[in-house]
Coordinates of C-alpha atoms (C1' of nucleotides) in Angstrom, one line a residue:
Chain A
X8 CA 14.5 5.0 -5.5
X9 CA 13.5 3.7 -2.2
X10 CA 16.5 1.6 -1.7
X11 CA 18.2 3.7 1.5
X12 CA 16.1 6.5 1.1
X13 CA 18.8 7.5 3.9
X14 CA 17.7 11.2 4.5
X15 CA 21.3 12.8 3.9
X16 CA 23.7 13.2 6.7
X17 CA 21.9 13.3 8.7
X18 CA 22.1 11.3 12.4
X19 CA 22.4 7.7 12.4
X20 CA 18.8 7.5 14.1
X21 CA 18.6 3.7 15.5
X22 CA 16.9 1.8 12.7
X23 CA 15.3 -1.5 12.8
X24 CA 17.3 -3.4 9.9
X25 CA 14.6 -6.2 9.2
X26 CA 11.4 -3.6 9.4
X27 CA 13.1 -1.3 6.9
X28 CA 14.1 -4.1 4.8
X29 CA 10.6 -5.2 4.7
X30 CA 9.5 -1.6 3.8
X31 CA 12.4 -1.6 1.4
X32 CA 11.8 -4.6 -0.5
X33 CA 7.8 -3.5 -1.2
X34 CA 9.6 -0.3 -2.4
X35 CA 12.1 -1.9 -5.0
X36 CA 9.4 -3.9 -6.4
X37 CA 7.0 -1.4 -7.0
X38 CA 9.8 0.7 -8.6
X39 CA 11.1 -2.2 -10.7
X40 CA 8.9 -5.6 -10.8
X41 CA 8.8 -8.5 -9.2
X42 CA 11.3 -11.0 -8.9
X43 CA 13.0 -14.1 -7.7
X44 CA 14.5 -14.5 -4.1
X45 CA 18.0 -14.4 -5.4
X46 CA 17.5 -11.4 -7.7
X47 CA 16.0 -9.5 -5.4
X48 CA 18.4 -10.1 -2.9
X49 CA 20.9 -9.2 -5.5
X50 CA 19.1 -6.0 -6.7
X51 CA 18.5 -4.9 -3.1
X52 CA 22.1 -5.6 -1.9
X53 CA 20.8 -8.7 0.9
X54 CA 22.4 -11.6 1.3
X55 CA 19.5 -13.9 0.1
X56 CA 19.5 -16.1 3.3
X57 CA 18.4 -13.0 4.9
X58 CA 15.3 -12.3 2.2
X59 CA 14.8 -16.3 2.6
X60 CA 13.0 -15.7 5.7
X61 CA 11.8 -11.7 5.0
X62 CA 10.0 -13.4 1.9
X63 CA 8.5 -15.9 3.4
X64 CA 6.8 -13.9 6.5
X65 CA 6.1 -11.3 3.8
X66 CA 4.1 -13.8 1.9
X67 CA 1.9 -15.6 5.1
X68 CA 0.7 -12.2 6.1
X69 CA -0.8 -11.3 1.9
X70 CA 1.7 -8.8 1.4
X71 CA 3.7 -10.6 -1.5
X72 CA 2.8 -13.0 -3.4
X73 CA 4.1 -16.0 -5.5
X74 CA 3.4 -16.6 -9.2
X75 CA 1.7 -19.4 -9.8
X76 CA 5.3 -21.4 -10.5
X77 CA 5.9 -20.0 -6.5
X78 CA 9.3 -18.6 -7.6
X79 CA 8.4 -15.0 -8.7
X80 CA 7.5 -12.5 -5.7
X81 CA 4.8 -9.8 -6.4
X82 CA 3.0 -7.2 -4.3
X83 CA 0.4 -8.7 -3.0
X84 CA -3.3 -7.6 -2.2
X85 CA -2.7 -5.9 1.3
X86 CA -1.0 -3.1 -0.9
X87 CA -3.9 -2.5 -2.3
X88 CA -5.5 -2.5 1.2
X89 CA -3.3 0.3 2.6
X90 CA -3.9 2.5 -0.6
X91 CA -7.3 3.1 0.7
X92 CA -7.0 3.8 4.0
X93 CA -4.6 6.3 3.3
X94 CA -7.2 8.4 0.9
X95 CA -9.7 7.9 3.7
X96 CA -7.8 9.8 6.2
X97 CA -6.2 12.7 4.4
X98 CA -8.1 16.1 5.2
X99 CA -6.7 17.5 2.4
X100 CA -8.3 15.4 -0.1
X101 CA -11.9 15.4 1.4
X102 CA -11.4 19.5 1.5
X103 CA -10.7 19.1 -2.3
X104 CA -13.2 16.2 -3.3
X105 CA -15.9 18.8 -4.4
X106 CA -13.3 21.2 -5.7
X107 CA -12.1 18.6 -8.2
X108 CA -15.5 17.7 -8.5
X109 CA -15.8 21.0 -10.1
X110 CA -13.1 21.4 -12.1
X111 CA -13.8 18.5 -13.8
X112 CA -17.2 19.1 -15.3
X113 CA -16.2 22.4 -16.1
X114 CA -13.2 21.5 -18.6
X115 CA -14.6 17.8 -18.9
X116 CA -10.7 17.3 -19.0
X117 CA -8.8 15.0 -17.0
X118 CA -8.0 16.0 -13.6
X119 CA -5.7 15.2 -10.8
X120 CA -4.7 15.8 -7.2
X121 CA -1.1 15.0 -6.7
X122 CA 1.6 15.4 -3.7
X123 CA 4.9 16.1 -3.2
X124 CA 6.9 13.1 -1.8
X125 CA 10.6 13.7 -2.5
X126 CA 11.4 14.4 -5.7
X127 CA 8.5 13.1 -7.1
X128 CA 4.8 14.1 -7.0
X129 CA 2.4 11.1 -6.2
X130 CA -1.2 11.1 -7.3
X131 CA -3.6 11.0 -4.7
X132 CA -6.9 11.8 -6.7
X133 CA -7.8 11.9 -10.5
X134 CA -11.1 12.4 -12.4
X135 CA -11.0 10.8 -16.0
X136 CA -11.8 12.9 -18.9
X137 CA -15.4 11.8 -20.3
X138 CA -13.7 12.1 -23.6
X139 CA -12.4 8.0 -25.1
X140 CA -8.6 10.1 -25.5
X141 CA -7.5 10.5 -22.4
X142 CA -4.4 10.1 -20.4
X143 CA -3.9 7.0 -19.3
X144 CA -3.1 7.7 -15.2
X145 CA -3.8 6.1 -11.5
X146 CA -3.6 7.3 -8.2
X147 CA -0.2 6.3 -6.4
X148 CA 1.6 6.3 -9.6
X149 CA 5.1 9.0 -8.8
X150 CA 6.5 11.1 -11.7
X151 CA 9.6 13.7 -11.1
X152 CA 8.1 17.2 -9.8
X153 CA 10.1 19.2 -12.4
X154 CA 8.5 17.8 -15.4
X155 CA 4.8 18.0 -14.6
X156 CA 2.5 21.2 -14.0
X157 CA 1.2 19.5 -11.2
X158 CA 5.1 19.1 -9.5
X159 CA 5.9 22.6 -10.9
X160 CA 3.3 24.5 -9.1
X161 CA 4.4 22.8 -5.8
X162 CA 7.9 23.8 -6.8
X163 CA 6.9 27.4 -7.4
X164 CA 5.8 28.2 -3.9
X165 CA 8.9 26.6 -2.3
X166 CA 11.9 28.4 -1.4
X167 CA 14.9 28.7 -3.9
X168 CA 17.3 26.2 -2.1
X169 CA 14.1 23.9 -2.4
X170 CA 13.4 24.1 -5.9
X171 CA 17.5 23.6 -6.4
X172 CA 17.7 20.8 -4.5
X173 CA 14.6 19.1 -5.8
X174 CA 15.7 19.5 -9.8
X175 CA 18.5 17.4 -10.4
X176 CA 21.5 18.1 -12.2
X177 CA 20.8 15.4 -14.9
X178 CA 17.3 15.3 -15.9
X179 CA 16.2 11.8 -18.3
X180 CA 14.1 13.0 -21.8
X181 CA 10.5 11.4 -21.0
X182 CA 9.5 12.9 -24.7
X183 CA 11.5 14.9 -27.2
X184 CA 10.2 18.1 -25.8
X185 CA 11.0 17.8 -22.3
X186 CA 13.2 20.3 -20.8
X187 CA 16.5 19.0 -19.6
X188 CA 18.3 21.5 -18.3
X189 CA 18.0 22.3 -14.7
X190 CA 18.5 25.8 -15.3
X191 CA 15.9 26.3 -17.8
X192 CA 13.4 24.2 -15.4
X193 CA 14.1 26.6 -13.1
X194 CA 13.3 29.2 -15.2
X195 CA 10.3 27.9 -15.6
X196 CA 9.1 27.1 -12.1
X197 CA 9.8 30.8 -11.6
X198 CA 7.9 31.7 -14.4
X199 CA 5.3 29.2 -12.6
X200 CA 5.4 31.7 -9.3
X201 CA 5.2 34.4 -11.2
X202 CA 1.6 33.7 -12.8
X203 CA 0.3 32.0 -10.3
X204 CA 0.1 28.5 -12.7
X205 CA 2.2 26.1 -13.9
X206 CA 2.6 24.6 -17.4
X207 CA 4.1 21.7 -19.3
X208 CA 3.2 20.6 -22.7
X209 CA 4.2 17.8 -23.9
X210 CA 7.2 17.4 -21.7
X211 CA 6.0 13.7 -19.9
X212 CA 3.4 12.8 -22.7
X213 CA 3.1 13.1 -26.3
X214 CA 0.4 15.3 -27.1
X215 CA -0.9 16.4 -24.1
X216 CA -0.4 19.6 -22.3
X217 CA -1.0 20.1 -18.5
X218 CA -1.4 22.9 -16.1
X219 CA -1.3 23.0 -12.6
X220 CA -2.1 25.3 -9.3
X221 CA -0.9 24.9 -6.0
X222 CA -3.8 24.0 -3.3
X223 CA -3.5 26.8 -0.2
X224 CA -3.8 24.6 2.4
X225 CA -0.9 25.1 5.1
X226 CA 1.8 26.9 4.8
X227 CA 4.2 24.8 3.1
X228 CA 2.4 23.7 0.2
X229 CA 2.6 20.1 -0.8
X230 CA -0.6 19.6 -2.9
X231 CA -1.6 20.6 -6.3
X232 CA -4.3 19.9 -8.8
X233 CA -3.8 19.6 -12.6
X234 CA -5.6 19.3 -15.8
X235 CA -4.0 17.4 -19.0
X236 CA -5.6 17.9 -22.1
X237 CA -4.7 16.6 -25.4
X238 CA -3.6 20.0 -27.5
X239 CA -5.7 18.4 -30.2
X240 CA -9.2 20.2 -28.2
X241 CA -7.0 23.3 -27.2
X242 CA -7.3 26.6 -28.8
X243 CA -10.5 29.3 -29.1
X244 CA -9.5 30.2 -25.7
X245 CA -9.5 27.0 -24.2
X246 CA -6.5 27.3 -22.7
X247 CA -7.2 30.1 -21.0
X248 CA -10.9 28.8 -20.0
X249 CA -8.7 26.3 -18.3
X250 CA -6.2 28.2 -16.8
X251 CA -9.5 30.2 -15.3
X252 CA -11.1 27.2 -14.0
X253 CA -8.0 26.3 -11.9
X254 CA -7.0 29.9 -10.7
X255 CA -10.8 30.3 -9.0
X256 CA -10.9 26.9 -7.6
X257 CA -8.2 27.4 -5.8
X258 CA -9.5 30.9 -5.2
X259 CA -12.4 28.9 -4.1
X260 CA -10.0 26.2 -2.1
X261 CA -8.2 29.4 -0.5
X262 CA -11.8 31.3 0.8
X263 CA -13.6 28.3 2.4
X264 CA -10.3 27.9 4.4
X265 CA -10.6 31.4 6.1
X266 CA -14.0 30.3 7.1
X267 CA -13.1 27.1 8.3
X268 CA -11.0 26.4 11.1
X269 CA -9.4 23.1 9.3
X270 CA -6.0 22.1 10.5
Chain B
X15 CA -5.8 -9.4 9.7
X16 CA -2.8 -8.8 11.7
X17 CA -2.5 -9.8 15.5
X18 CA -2.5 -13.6 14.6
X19 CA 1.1 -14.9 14.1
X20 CA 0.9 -18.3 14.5
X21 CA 0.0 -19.8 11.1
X22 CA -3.1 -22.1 12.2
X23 CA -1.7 -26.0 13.0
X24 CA 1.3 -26.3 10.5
X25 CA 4.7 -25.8 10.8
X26 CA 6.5 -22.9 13.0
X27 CA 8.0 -21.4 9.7
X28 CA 10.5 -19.1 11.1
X29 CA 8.9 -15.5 10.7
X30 CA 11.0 -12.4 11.0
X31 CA 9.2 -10.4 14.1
X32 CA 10.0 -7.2 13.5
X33 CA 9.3 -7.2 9.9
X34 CA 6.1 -8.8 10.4
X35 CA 5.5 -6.3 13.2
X36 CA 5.9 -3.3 10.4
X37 CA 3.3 -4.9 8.4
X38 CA 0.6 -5.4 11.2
X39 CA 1.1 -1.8 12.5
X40 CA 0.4 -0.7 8.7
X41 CA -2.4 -3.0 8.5
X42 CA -3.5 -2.2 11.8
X43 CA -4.0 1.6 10.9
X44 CA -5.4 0.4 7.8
X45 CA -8.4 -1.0 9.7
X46 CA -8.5 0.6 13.1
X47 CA -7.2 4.4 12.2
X48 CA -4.3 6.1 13.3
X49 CA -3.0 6.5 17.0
X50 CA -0.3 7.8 19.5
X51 CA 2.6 5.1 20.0
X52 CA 1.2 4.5 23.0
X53 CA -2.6 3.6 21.8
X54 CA -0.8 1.8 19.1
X55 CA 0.9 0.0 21.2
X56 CA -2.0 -1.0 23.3
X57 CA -4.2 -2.0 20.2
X58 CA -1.4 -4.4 19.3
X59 CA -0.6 -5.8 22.5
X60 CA 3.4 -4.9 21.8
X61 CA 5.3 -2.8 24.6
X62 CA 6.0 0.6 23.4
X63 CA 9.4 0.7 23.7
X64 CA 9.9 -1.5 21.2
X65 CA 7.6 0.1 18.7
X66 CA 9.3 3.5 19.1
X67 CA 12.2 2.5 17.1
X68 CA 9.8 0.5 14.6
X69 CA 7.5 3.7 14.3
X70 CA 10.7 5.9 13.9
X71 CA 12.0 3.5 11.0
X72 CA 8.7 4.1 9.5
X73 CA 8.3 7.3 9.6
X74 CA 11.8 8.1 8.0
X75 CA 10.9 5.8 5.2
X76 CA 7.8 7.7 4.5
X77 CA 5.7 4.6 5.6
X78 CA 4.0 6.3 8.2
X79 CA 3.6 10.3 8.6
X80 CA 2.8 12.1 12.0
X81 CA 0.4 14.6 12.7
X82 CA 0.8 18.6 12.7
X83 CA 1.0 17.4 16.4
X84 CA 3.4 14.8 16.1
X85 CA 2.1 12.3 18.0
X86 CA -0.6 10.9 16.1
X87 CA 0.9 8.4 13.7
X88 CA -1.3 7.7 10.4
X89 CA -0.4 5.9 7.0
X90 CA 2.3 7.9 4.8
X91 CA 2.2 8.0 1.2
X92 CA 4.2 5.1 0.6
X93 CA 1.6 2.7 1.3
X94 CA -0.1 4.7 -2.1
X95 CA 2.5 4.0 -4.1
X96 CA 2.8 0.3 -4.1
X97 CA -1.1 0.2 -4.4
X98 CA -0.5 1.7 -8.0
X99 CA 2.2 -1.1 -8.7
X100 CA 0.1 -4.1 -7.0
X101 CA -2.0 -3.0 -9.9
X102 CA -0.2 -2.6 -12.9
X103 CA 1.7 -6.0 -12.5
X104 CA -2.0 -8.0 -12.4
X105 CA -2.7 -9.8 -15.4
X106 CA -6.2 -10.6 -14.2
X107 CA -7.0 -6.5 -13.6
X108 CA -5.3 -6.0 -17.8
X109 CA -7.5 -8.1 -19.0
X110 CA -11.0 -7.6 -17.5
X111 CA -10.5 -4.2 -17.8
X112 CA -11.9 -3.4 -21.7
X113 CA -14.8 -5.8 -20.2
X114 CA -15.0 -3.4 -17.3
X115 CA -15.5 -0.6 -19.6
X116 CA -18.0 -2.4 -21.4
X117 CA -20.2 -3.1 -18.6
X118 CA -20.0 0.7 -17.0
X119 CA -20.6 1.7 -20.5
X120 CA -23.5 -0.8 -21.1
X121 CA -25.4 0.0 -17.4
X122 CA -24.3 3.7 -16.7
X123 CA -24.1 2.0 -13.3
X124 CA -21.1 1.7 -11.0
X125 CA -19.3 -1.2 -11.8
X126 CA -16.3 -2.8 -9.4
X127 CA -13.9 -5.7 -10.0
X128 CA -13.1 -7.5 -6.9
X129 CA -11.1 -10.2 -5.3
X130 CA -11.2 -12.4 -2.4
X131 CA -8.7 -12.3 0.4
X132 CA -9.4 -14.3 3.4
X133 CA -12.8 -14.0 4.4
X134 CA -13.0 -10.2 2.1
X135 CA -13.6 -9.1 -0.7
X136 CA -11.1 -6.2 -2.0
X137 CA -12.1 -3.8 -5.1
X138 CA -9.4 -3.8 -7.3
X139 CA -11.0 -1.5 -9.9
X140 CA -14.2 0.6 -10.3
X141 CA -15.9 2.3 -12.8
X142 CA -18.2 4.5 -11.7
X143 CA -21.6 5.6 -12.3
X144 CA -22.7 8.7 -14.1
X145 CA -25.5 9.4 -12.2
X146 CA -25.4 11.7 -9.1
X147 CA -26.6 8.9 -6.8
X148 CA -24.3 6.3 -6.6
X149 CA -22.4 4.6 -4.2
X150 CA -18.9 5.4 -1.8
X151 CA -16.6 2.9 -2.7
X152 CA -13.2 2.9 -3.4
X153 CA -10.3 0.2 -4.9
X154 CA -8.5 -1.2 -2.1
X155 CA -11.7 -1.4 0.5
X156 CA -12.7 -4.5 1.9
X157 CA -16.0 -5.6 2.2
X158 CA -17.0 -9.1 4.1
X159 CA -17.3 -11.6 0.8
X160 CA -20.6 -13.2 2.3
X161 CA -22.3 -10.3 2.2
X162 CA -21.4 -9.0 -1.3
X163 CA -22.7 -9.7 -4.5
X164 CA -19.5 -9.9 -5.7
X165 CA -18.3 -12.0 -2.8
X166 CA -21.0 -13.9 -3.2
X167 CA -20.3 -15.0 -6.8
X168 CA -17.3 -16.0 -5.9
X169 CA -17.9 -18.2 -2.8
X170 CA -20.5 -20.0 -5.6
X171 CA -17.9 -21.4 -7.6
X172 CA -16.0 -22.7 -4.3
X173 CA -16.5 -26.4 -2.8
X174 CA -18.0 -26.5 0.1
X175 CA -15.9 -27.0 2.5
X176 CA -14.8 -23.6 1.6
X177 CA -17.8 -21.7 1.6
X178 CA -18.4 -23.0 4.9
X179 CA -14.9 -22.1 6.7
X180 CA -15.8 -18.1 5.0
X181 CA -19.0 -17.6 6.3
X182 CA -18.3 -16.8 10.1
X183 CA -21.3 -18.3 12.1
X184 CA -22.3 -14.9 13.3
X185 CA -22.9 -12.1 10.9
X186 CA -22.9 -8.5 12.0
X187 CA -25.4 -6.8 10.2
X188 CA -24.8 -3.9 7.9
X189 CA -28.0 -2.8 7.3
X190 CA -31.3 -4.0 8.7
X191 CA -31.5 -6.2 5.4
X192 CA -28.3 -8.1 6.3
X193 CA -28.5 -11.9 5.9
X194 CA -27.3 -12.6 9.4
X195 CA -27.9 -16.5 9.6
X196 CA -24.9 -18.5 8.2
X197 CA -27.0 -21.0 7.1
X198 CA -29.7 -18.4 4.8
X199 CA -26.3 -16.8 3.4
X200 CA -25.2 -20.5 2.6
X201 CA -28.0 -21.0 0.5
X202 CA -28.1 -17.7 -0.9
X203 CA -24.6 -18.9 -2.1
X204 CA -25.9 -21.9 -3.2
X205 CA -28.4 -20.4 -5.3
X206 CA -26.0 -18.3 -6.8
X207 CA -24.2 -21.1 -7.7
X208 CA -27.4 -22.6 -9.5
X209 CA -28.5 -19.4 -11.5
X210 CA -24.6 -18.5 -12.4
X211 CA -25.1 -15.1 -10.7
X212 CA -25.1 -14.0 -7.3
X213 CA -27.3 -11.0 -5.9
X214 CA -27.6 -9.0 -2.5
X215 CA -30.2 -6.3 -1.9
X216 CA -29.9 -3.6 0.5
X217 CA -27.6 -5.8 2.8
X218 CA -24.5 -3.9 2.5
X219 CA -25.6 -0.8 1.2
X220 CA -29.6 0.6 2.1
X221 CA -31.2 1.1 -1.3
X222 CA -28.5 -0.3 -3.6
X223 CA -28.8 -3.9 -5.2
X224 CA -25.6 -5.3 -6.3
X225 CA -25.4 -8.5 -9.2
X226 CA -22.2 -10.4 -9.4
X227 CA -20.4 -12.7 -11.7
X228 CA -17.0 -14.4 -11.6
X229 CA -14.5 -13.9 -14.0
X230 CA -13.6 -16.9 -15.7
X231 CA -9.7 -17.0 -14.9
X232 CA -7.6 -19.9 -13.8
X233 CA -9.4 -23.0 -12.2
X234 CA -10.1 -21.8 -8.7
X235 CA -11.6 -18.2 -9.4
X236 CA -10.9 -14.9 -6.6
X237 CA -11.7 -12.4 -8.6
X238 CA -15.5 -11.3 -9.7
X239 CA -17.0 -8.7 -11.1
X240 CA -20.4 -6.2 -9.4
X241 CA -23.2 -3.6 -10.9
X242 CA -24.3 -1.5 -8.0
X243 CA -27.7 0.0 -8.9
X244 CA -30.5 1.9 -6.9
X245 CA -33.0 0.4 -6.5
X246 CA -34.8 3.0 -8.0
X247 CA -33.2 2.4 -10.9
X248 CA -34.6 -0.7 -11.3
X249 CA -37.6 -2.1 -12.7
X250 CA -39.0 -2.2 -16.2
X251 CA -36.7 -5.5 -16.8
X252 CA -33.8 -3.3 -16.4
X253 CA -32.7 -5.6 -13.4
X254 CA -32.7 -8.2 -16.3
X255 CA -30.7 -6.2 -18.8
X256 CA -27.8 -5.7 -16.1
X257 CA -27.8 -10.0 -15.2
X258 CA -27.5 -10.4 -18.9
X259 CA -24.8 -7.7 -19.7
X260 CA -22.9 -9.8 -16.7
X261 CA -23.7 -12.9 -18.3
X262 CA -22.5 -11.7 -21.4
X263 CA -19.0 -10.1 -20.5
X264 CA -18.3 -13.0 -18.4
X265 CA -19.0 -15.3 -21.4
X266 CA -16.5 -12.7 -23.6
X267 CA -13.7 -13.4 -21.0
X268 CA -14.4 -16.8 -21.1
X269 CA -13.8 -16.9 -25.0
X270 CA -11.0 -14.7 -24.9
X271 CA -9.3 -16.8 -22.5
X272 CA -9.4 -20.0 -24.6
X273 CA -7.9 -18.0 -27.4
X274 CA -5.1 -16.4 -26.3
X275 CA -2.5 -18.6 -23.4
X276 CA -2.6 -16.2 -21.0
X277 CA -0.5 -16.5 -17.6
Chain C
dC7 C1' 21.9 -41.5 -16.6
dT8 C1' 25.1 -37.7 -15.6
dT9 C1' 26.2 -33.1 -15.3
dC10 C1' 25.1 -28.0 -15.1
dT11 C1' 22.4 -24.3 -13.6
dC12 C1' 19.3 -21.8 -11.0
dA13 C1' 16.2 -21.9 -7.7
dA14 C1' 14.9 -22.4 -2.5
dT15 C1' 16.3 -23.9 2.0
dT16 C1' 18.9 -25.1 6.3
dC17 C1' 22.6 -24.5 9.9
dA18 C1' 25.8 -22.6 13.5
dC19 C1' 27.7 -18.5 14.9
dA20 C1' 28.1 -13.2 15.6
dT21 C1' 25.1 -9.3 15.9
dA22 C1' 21.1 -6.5 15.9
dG23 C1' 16.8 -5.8 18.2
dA24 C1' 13.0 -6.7 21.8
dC25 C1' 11.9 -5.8 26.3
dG26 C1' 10.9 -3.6 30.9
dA27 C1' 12.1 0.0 33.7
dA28 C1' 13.5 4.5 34.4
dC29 C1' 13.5 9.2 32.5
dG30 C1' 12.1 13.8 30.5
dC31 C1' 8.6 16.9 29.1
dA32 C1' 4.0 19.1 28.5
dG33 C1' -0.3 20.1 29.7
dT34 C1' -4.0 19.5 33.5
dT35 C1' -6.1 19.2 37.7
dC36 C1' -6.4 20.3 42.5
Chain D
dG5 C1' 3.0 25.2 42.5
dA6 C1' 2.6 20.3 43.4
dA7 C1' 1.0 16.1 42.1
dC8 C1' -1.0 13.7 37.9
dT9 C1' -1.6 12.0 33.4
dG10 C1' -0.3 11.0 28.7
dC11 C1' 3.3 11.3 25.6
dG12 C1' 7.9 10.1 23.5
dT13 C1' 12.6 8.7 24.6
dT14 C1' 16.7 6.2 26.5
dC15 C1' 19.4 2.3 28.6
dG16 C1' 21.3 -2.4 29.6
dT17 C1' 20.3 -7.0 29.2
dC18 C1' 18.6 -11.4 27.0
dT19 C1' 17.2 -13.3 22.9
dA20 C1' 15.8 -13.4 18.2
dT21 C1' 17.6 -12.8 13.7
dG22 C1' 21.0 -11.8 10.0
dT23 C1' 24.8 -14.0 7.7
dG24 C1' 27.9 -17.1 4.7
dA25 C1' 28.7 -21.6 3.6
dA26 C1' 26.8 -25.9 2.7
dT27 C1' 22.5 -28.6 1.1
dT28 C1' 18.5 -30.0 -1.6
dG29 C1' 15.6 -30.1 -5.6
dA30 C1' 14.0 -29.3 -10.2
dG31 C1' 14.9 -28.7 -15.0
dA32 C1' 17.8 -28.4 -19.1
dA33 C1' 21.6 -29.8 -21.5
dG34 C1' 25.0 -33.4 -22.7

DNA sequence: CTTCTCAATTCACATAGACGAACGCAGTTC
DNA sequence: GAACTGCGTTCGTCTATGTGAATTGAGAAG
């Protein structure tokens, strides 16, 4: 993905080559591994004299690092340091912390807070399910909006050029049941806006079905909140228990923000 | 963290400025908070003009974000995402993590992997207590080493040489318990060293005593594993049970790793 | 021991970016 | 409403850095 993420023609926007490359580089291997100098020069399109001496200031300030042969660059630890500073100041998060809080010990499911960055949504929060099946899921990890609940109740509040644009044409099978035809996604998300909730089951993992509300905060909404739950414990109204829990937190989410004057 | 340049007394090893500019601003929010161009500017002692284009480059590569306002320049979600990937690709993090569980499980007490970075410690997973009174912690915050359990445990199985250059000679205290003379944390460490374990008590944390053990990996070890309890937890040899369950998962790794040639 | 391959590294030139100063734009203060 | 203050932005020059070709070094194959 990253590679160029070149917001489309649009103005050539003076760009500093050797900062974005920098940028770039911790993109392409969080999207696809680690690598030697020359591959990653080759997979990023840089002539590897230039990475030479990217890689090396990359690595003195801890944000790659070498295996231990010293020929294999990873992300090193100040990713990791970033990560947290980010959570720390997002007002959104802290406003949903208790909400989430909530949600979780009613359905005891998993739970998680996710964002809309491009085509993808990225997980900002999650609460594990006390229950040993369980999803397995971290905060920061991306998967495309259109195939979760969480990315489909984002979707379902944007306009219709939005949801177009943000559902490709060609969409890869993640399991035998996802949906790959844009126009049926799209029938879906509208179905999404329609209830107030978005579903998927089984679309991005085998045996596990999700649902997902939009969080009201601002006007364009780029959070939602989601709960995955193995179908194995669904049924007796459980789905609907859950669908309940979501609708009044965000009820819940919706109310304190009349109160408060946040953002 | 960032601001130094100049790798201390060796060889100039051409560094690429503005790339290494892009990662102290990112670091530099990380620690001191987000900030106009022009306080960023300030705080990093670089003129502002040249960190407009650097800030813009950012921005449109979703490194940094802006505001409502616009001027106020904070992390952007980008700095999530590689956190996520830092973690998957560590072989260290795959295979303390059933051990992890264990511990949490064994203690119902918060439980954090950690690993040292220059004179910090960073978490780089948690597990977290089930009771309602437990601690604010998070994977990717840094905590001085000498004044962690965790750090501690670490800096025990170091020579010297190397304890000494990571204790600073002047300790800022955390809480009024805070060690503050290098040479009482040094034997602190020391005794850690002798008993296998390392404890603090209400010095980074006020009522929470943390217990920490290395994990056995590779010869020089930077990574160690914590129990957090309240102290009103504790007593009734509980204190004991929780050194032993350390004891014992640090032994496990330790036979695990003779088994199976990992890294 | 020689040759091949694949890795990092260095070098000398053309270019991209860092810099300071000047500008434009709000919102405030007097 | 005029002078300030804090902000982002632009411009022209000097310099740092990106680049391709050539070099070194370590293993593996012959």
């Amino acid at each position: 993905m990253s590679q160029q993420t070149t917001t489309p023609g649009d103005a050539p926007a003076a760009t500093v080559k050797s900062a974005a490359r920098a940028l770039d580089l911790l993109d392409e291997i969080a999207a696809r591994g680690p690598g030697t100098q020359l591959q990653l020069s080759q997979r990023m399109g840089i002539p590897k004299s230039s990475l030479h001496a990217l890689v090396r200031t990359m690595v003195v300030k801890g944000w790659l690092e070498t295996d231990p042969t010293g020929t294999v660059y990873k992300l090193g630890i100040h990713a990791l340091v970033v990560s947290s500073a980010y959570l720390d100041g997002d007002a959104v998060l802290a406003q949903a912390a208790p909400v989430l809080d909530e949600v979780s010990a009613a359905t005891e499911e998993t739970v998680h807070l996710g964002r809309l960055d491009g085509t993808d949504v990225v997980y900002t929060a999650k609460r594990e399910s006390a229950h040993p099946l369980r999803m397995h899921s971290a905060v920061g990890r991306r998967l495309p909006a259109y195939s979760t609940a969480l990315g489909r109740a984002i979707l379902s509040e944007q306009p219709m050029e939005v949801r177009e644009a943000l559902v490709p044409d060609s969409i890869d099978a993640m399991t035998p049941h996802t949906t790959t035809r844009k126009a049926d996604v799209l029938t879906i998300i509208d179905e999404a806006a329609t209830q107030g909730y978005a579903v998927e089951s089984e679309e991005s993992c085998l045996g596990v079905r999700c649902f997902g509300v939009t969080l009201p905060f601002g006007r364009t909404t780029h959070d939602a909140m989601s709960v995955s739950v193995p179908i194995s414990r669904l049924g007796n109204g459980r789905e609907d228990f859950i669908i309940e829990t979501l609708l009044s937190a965000r009820a819940k989410l919706a109310s304190q923000r009349e109160h408060s004057t946040v953002r």
